[in-house]
PDB file of C-alpha atoms in Angstrom:
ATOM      1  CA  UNK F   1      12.953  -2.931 -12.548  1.00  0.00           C
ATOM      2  CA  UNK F   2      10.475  -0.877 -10.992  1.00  0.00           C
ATOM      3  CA  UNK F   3       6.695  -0.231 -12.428  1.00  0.00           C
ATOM      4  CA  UNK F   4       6.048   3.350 -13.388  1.00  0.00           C
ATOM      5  CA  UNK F   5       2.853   5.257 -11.775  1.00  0.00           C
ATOM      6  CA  UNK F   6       1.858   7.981 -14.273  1.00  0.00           C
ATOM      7  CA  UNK F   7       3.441  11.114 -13.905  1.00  0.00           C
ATOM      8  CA  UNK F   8       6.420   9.357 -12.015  1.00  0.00           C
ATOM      9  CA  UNK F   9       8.844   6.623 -11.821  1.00  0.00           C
ATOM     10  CA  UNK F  10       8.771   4.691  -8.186  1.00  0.00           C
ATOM     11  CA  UNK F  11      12.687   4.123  -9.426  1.00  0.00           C
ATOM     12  CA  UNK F  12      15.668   6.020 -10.589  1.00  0.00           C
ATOM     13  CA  UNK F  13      13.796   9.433 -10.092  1.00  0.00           C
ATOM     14  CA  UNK F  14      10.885   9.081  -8.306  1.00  0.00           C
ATOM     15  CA  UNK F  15      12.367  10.349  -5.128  1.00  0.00           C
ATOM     16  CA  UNK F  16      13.318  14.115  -6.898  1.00  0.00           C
ATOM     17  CA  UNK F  17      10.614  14.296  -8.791  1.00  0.00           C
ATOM     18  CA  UNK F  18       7.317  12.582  -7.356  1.00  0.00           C
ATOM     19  CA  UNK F  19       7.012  15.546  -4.876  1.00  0.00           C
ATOM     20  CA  UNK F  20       7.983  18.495  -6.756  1.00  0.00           C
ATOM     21  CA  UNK F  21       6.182  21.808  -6.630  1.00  0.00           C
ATOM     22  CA  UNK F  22       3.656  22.760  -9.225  1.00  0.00           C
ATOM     23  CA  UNK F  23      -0.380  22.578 -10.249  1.00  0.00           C
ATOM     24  CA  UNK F  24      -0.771  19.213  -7.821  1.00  0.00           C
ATOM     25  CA  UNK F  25       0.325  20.637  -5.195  1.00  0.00           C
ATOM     26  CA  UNK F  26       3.346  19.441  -4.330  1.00  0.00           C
ATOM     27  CA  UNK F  27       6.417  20.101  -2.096  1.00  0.00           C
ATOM     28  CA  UNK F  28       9.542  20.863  -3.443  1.00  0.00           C
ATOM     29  CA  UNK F  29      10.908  18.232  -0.822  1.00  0.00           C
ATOM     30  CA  UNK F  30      11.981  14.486  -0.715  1.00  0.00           C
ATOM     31  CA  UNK F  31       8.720  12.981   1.083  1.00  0.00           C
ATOM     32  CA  UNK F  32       7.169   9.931   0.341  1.00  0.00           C
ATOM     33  CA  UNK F  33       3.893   9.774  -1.243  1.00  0.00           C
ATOM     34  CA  UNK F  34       0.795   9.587   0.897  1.00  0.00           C
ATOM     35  CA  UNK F  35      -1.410   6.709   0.265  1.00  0.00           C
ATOM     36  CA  UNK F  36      -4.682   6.362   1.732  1.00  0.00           C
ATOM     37  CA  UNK F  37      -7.010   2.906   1.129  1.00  0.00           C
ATOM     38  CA  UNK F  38     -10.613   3.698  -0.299  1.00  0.00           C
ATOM     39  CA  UNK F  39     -13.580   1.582  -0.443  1.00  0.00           C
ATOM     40  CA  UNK F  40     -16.050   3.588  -2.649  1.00  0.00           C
ATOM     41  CA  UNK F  41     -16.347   5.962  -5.302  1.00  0.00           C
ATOM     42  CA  UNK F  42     -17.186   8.552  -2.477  1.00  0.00           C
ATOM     43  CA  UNK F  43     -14.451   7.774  -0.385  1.00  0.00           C
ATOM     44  CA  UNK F  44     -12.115   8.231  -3.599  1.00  0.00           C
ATOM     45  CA  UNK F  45     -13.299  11.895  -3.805  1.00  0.00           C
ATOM     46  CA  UNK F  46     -12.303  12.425  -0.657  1.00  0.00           C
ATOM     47  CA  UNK F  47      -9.257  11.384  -0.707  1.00  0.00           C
ATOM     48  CA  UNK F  48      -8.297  13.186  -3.607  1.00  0.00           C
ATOM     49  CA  UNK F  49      -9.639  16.544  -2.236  1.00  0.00           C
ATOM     50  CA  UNK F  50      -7.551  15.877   1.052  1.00  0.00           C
ATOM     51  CA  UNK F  51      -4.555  15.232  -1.232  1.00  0.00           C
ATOM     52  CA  UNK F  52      -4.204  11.503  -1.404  1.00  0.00           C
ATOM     53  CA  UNK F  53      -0.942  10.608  -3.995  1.00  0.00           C
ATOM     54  CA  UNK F  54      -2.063   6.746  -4.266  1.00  0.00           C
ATOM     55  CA  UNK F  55      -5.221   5.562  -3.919  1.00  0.00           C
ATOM     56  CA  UNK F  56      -5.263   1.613  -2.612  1.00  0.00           C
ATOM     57  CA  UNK F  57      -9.053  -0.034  -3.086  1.00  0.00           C
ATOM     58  CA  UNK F  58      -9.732  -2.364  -0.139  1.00  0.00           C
ATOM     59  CA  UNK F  59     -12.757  -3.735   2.178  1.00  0.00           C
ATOM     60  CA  UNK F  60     -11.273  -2.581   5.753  1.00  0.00           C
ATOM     61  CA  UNK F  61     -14.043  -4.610   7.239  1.00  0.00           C
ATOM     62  CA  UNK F  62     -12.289  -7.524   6.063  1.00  0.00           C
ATOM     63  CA  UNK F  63      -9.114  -7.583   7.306  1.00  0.00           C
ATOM     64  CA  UNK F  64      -5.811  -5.726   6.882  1.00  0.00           C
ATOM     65  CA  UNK F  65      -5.849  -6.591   2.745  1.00  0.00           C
ATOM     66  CA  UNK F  66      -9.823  -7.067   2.649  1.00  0.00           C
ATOM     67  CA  UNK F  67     -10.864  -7.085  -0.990  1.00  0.00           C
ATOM     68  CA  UNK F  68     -13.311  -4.952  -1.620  1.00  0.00           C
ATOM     69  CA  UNK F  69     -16.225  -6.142  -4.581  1.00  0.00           C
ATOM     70  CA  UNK F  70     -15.561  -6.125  -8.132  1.00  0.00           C
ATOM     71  CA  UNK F  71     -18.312  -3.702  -8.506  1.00  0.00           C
ATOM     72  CA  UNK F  72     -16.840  -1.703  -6.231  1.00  0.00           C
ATOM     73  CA  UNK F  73     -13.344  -1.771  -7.868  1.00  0.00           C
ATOM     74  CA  UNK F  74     -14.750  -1.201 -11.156  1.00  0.00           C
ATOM     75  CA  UNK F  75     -16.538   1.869  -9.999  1.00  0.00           C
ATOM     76  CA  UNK F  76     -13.535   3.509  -8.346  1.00  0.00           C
ATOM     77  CA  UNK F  77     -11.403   2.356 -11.182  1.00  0.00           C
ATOM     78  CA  UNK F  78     -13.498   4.701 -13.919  1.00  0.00           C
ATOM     79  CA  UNK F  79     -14.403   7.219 -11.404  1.00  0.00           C
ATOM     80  CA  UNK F  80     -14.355  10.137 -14.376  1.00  0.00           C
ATOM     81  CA  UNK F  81     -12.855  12.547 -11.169  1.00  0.00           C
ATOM     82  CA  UNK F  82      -9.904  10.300 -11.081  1.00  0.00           C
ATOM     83  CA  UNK F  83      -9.058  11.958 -14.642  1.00  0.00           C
ATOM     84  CA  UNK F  84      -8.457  15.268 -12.915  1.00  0.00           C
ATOM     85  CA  UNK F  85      -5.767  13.917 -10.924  1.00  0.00           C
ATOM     86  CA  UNK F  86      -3.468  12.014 -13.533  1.00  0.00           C
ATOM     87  CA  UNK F  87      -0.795  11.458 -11.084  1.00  0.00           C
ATOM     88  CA  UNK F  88      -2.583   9.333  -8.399  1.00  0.00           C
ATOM     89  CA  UNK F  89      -1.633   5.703  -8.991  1.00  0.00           C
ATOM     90  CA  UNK F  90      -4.617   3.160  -8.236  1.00  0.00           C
ATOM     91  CA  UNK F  91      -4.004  -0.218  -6.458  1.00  0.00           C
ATOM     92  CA  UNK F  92      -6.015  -2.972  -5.281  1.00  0.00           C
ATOM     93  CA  UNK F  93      -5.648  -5.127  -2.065  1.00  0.00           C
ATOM     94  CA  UNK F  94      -6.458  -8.870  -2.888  1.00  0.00           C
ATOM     95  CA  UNK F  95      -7.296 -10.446   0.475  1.00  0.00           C
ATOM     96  CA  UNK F  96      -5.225 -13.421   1.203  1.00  0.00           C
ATOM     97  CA  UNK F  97      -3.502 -15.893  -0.866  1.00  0.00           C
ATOM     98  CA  UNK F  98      -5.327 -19.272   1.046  1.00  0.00           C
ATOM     99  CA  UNK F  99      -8.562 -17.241  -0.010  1.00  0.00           C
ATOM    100  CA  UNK F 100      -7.909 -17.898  -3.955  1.00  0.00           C
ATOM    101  CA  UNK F 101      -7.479 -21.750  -2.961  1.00  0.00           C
ATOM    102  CA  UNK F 102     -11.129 -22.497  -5.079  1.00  0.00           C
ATOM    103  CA  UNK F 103     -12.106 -19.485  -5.986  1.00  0.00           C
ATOM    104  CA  UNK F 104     -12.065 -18.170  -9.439  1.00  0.00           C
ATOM    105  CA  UNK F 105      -9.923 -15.505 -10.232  1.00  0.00           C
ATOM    106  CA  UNK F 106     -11.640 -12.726 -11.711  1.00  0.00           C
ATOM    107  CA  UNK F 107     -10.448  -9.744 -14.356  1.00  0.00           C
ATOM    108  CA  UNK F 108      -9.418  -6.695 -12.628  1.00  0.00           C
ATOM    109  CA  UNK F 109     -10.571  -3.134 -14.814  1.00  0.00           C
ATOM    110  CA  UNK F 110      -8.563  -1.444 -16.648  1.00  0.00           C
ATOM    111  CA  UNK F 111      -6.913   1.552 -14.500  1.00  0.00           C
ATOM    112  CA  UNK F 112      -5.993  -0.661 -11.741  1.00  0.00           C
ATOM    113  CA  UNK F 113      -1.621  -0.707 -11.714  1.00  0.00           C
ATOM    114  CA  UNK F 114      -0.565  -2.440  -8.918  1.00  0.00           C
ATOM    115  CA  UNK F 115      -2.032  -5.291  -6.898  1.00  0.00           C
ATOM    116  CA  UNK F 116      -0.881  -7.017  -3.475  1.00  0.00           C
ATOM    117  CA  UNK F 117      -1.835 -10.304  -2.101  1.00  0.00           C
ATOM    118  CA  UNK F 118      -1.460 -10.927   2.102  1.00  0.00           C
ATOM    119  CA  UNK F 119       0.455 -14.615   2.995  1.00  0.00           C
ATOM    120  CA  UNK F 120      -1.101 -15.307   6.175  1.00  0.00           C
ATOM    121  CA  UNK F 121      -1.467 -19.052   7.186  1.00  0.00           C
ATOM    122  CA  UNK F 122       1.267 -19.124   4.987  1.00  0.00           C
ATOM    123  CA  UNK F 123       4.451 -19.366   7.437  1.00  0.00           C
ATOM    124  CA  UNK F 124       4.447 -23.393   7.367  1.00  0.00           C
ATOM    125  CA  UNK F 125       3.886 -23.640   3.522  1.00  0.00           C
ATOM    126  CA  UNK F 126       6.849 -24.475   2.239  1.00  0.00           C
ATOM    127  CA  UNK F 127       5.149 -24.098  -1.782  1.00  0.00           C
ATOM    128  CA  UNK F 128       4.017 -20.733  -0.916  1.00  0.00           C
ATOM    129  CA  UNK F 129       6.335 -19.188  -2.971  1.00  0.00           C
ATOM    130  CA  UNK F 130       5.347 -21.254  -5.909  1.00  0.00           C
ATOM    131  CA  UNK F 131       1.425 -20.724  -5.320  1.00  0.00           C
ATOM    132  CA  UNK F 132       1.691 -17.325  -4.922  1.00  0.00           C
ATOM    133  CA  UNK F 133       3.263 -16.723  -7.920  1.00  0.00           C
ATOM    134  CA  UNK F 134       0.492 -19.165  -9.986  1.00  0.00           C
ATOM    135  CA  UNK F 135      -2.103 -16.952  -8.134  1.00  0.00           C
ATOM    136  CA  UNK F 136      -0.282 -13.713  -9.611  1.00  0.00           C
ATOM    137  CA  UNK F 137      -0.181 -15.188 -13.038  1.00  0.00           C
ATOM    138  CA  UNK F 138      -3.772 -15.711 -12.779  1.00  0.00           C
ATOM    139  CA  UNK F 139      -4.730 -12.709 -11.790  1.00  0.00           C
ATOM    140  CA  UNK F 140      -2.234 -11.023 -14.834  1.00  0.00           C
ATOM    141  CA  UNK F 141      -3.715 -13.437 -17.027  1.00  0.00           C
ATOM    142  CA  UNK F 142      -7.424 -12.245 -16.853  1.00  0.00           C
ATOM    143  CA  UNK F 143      -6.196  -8.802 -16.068  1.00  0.00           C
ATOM    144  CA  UNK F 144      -7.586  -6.104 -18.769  1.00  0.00           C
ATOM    145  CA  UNK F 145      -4.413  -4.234 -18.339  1.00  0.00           C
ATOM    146  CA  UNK F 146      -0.662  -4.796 -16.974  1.00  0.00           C
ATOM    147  CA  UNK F 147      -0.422  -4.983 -13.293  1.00  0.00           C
ATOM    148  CA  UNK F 148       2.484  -4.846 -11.458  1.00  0.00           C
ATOM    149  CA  UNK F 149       3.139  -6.457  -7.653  1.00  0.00           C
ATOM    150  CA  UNK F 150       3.459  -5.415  -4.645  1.00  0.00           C
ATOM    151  CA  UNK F 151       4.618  -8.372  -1.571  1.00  0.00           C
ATOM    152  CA  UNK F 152       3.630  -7.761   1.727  1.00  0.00           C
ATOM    153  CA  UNK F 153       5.204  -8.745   4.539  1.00  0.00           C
ATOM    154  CA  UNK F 154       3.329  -8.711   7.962  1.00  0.00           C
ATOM    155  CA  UNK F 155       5.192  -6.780  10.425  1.00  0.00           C
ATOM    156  CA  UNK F 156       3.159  -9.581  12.983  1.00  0.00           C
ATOM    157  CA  UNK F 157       3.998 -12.143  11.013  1.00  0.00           C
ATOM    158  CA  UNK F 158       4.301 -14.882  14.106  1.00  0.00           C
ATOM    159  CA  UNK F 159       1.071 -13.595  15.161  1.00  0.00           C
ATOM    160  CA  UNK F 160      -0.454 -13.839  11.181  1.00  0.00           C
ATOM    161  CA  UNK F 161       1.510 -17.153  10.706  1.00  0.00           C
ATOM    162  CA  UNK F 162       3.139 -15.826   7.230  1.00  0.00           C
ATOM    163  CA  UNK F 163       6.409 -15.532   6.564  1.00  0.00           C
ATOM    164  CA  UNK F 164       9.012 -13.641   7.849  1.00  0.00           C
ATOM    165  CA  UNK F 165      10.188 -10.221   6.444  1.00  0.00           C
ATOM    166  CA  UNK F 166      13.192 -11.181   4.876  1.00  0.00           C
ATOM    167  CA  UNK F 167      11.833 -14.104   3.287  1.00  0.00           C
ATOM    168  CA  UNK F 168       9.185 -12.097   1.507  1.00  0.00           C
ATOM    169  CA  UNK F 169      11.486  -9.599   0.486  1.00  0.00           C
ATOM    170  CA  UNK F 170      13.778 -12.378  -0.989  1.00  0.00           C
ATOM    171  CA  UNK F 171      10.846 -13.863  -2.756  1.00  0.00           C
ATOM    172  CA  UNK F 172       9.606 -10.255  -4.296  1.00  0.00           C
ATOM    173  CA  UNK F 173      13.248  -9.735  -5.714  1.00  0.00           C
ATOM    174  CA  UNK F 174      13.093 -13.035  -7.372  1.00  0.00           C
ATOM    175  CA  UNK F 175      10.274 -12.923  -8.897  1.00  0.00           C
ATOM    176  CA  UNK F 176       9.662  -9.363 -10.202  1.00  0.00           C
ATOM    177  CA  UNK F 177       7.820  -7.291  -7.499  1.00  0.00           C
ATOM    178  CA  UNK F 178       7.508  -3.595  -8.378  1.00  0.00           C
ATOM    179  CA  UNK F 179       7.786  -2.604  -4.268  1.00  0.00           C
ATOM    180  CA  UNK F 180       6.828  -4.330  -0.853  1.00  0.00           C
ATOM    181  CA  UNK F 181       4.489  -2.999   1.727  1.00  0.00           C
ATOM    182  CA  UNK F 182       5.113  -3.634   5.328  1.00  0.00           C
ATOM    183  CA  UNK F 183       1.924  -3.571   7.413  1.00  0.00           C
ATOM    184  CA  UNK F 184       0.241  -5.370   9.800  1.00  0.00           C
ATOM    185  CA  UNK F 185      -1.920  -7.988   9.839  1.00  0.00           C
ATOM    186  CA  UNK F 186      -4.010  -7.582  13.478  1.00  0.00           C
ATOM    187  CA  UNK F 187      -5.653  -4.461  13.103  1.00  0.00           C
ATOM    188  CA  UNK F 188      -5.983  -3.419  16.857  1.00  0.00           C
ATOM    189  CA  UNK F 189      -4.094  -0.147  18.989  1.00  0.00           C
ATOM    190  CA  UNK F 190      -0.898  -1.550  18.159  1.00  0.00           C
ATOM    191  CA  UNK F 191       1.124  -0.081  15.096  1.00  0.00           C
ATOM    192  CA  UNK F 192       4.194  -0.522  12.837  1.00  0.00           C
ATOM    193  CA  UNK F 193       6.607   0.779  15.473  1.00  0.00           C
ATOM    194  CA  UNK F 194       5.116  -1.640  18.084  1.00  0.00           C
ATOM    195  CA  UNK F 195       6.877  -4.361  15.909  1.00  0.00           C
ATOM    196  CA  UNK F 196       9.729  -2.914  14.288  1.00  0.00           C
ATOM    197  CA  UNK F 197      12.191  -0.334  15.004  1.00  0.00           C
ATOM    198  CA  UNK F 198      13.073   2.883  13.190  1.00  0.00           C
ATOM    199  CA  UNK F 199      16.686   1.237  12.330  1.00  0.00           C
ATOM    200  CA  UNK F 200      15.323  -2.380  11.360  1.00  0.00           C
ATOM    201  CA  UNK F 201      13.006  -0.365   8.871  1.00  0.00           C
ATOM    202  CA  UNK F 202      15.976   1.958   7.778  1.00  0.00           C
ATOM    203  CA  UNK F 203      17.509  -1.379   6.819  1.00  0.00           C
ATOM    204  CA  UNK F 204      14.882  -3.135   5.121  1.00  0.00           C
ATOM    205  CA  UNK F 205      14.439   0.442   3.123  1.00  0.00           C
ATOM    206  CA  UNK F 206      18.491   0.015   1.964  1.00  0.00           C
ATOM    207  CA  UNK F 207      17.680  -3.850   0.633  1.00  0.00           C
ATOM    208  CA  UNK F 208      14.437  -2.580  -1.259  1.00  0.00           C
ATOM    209  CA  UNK F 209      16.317   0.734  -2.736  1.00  0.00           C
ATOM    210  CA  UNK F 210      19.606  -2.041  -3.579  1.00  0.00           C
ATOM    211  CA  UNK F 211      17.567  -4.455  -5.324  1.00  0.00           C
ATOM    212  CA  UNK F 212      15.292  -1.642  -6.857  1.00  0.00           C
ATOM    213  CA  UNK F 213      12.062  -2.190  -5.287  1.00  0.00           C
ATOM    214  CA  UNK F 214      10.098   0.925  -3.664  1.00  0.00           C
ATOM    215  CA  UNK F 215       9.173   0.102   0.025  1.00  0.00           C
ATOM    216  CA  UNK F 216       5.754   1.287   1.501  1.00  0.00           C
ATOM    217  CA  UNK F 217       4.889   1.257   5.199  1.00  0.00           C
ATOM    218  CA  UNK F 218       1.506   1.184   6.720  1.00  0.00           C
ATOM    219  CA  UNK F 219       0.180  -0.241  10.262  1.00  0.00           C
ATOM    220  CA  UNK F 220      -2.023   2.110  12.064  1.00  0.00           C
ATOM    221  CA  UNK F 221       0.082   4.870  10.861  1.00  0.00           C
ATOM    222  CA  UNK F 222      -0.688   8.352  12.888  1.00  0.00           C
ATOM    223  CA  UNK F 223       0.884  11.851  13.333  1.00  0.00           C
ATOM    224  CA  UNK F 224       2.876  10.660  16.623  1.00  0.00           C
ATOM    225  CA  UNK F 225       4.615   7.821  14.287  1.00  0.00           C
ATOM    226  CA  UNK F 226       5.841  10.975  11.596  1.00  0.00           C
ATOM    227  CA  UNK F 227       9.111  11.770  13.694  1.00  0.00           C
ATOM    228  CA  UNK F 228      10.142   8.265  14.253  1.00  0.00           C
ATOM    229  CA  UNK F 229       9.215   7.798  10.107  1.00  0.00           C
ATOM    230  CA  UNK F 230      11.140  10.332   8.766  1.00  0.00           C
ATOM    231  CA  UNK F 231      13.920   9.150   9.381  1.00  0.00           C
ATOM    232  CA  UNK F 232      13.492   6.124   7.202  1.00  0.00           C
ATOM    233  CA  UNK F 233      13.743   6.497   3.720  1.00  0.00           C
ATOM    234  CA  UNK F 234      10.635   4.860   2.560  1.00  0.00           C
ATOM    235  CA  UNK F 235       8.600   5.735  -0.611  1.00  0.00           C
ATOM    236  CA  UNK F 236       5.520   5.855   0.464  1.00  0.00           C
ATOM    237  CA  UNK F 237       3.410   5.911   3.833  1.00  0.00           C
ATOM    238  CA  UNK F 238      -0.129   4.384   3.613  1.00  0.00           C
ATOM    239  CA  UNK F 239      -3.140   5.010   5.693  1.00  0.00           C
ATOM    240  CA  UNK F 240      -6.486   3.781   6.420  1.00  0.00           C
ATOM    241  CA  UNK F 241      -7.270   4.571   9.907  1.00  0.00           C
ATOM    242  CA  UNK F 242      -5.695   8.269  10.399  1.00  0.00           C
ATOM    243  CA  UNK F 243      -7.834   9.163   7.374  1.00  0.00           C
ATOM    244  CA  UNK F 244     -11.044   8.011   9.145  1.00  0.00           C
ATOM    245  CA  UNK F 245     -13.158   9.724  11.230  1.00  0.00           C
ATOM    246  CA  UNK F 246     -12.660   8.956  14.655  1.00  0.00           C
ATOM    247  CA  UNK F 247      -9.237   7.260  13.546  1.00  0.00           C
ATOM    248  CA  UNK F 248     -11.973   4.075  13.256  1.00  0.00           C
ATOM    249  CA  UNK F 249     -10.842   2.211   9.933  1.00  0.00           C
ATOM    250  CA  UNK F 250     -13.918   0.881   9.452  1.00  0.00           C
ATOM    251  CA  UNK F 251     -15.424   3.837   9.405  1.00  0.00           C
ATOM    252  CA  UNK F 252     -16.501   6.773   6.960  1.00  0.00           C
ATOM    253  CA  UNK F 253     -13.120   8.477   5.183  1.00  0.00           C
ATOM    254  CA  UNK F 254     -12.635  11.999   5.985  1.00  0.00           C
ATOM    255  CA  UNK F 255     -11.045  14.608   3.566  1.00  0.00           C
ATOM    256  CA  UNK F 256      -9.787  17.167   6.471  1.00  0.00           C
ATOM    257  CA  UNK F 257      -7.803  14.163   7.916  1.00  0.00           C
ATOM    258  CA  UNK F 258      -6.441  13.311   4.310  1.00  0.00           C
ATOM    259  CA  UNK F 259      -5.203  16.901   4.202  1.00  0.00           C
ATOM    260  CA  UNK F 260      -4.506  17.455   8.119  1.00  0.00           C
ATOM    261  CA  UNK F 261      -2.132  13.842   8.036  1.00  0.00           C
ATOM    262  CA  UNK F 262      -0.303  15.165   4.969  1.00  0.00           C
ATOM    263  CA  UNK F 263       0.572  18.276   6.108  1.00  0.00           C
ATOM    264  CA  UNK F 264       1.677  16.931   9.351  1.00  0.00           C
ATOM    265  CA  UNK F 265       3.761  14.205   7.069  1.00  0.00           C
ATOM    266  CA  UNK F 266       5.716  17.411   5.382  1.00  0.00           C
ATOM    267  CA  UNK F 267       6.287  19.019   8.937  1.00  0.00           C
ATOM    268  CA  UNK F 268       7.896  16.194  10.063  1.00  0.00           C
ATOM    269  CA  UNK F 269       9.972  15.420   7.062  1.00  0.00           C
ATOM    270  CA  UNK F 270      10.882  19.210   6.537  1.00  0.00           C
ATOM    271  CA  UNK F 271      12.170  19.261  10.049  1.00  0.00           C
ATOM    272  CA  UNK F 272      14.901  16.415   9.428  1.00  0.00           C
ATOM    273  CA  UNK F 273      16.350  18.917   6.188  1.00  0.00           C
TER     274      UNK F 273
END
């Protein structure tokens, strides 16, 4: 079973009715949603105003999951603009799982639905399964409110030392996952086509939509990558890098590129109908 983000259900539904026409803003159309990664209340703002569907909180200086500061996740969490756009879901990246090793898990605000955890340095850990799900717990434990899961499963894994694909995938169905995100880990020119084709991702899509998890893609996604995308039937599409000016991750979030990328994502989904 799926988790709900307000307004929608990532299952059963989702696909007919978390793009349908009306006050939002939205397309009539099957397209996935469009999430783009914040790391500040102003950042958030923009992304809303450029049309962001799913807002993910993250440090982008850190690393392709990068955790941003409790402070900052608290402050993005009870932004009081986020209230004007009920149907954007809010998640959190978690940095690694080898970074909770001795470090205390702290107690995520309230707003915050669905949280993801990277496995690199993982690949030769034959527990991992086990410790990432007593890290999860954790984290649910001192949660303020219900969080759901999202694996992720490096599209570089050999090169991040986690786990392949399928075994993450196997791992989320068995033990409750909501959705898994493939990304990847290095964050240089290369993206999620450089390491997996438009058919293997068509593939992976039919396992997460059989086993009823939603399946989000991210890596360096850009406008060139739309074509290829649209032809896999994923639920959402992340970005970080395309929504930054000068496509530089690390650098200042820009609402024209928000709106410009999402656009561009319903052109090239329009054009397969």
């Amino acid at each position: 079973m799926t988790a709900a983000i307000p307004g929608d259900s990532i299952s059963g539904n989702y696909l007919s009715s978390a793009s349908q026409c009306g006050a939002n803003g939205r397309t009539s159309a099957v397209l996935p949603r469009l999430l783009v990664s914040v790391r500040s209340p102003e950042e958030t703002t923009a992304a809303l105003q450029g049309g962001a569907e799913i807002l993910d909180i993250k440090n982008p200086s850190q690393g392709s999951l990068g955790m941003a500061s409790l402070q900052d996740i608290t402050a993005i969490a009870k932004d009081s603009l986020r209230s004007q756009y009920p149907w954007v879901a809010l998640s959190v990246a978690l940095g690694e799982l080898t970074d909770w090793n001795h470090n205390e898990i702290p107690s995520l605000p309230e707003g915050v639905q669905f949280a993801k955890l990277g496995l690199s340095q993982c690949a030769s850990r034959r527990d991992w399964v086990t410790e990432w799900s007593r890290i999860r717990s954790a984290f649910a434990t001192a949660a303020i409110s219900k969080i759901a899961w999202v694996a992720v499963a490096y599209a570089d894994a050999v090169e991040a030392d986690a786990p392949p694909g399928g075994e993450v995938l196997e791992a989320a169905i068995e033990t409750g996952c909501a959705g898994l995100l493939i990304d990847t880990w290095a964050k240089d020119q290369r993206t999620l086509l450089t390491e997996f084709s438009q058919q293997q991702l068509a593939e992976i899509a039919e396992r997460c939509r059989s086993a009823g998890l939603f399946l989000a893609l991210a890596g360096r996604l850009n406008a060139d990558l739309l074509p290829a995308l649209s032809g896999v039937p994923a639920d959402i599409l992340a970005i970080r890098s395309a929504a930054c000016r000068g496509s530089d991750r690390t650098a200042e979030l820009d609402s024209t590129k928000v709106s410009e990328f999402r656009h561009q994502l319903r052109q090239a989904y329009l054009a397969r109908l």
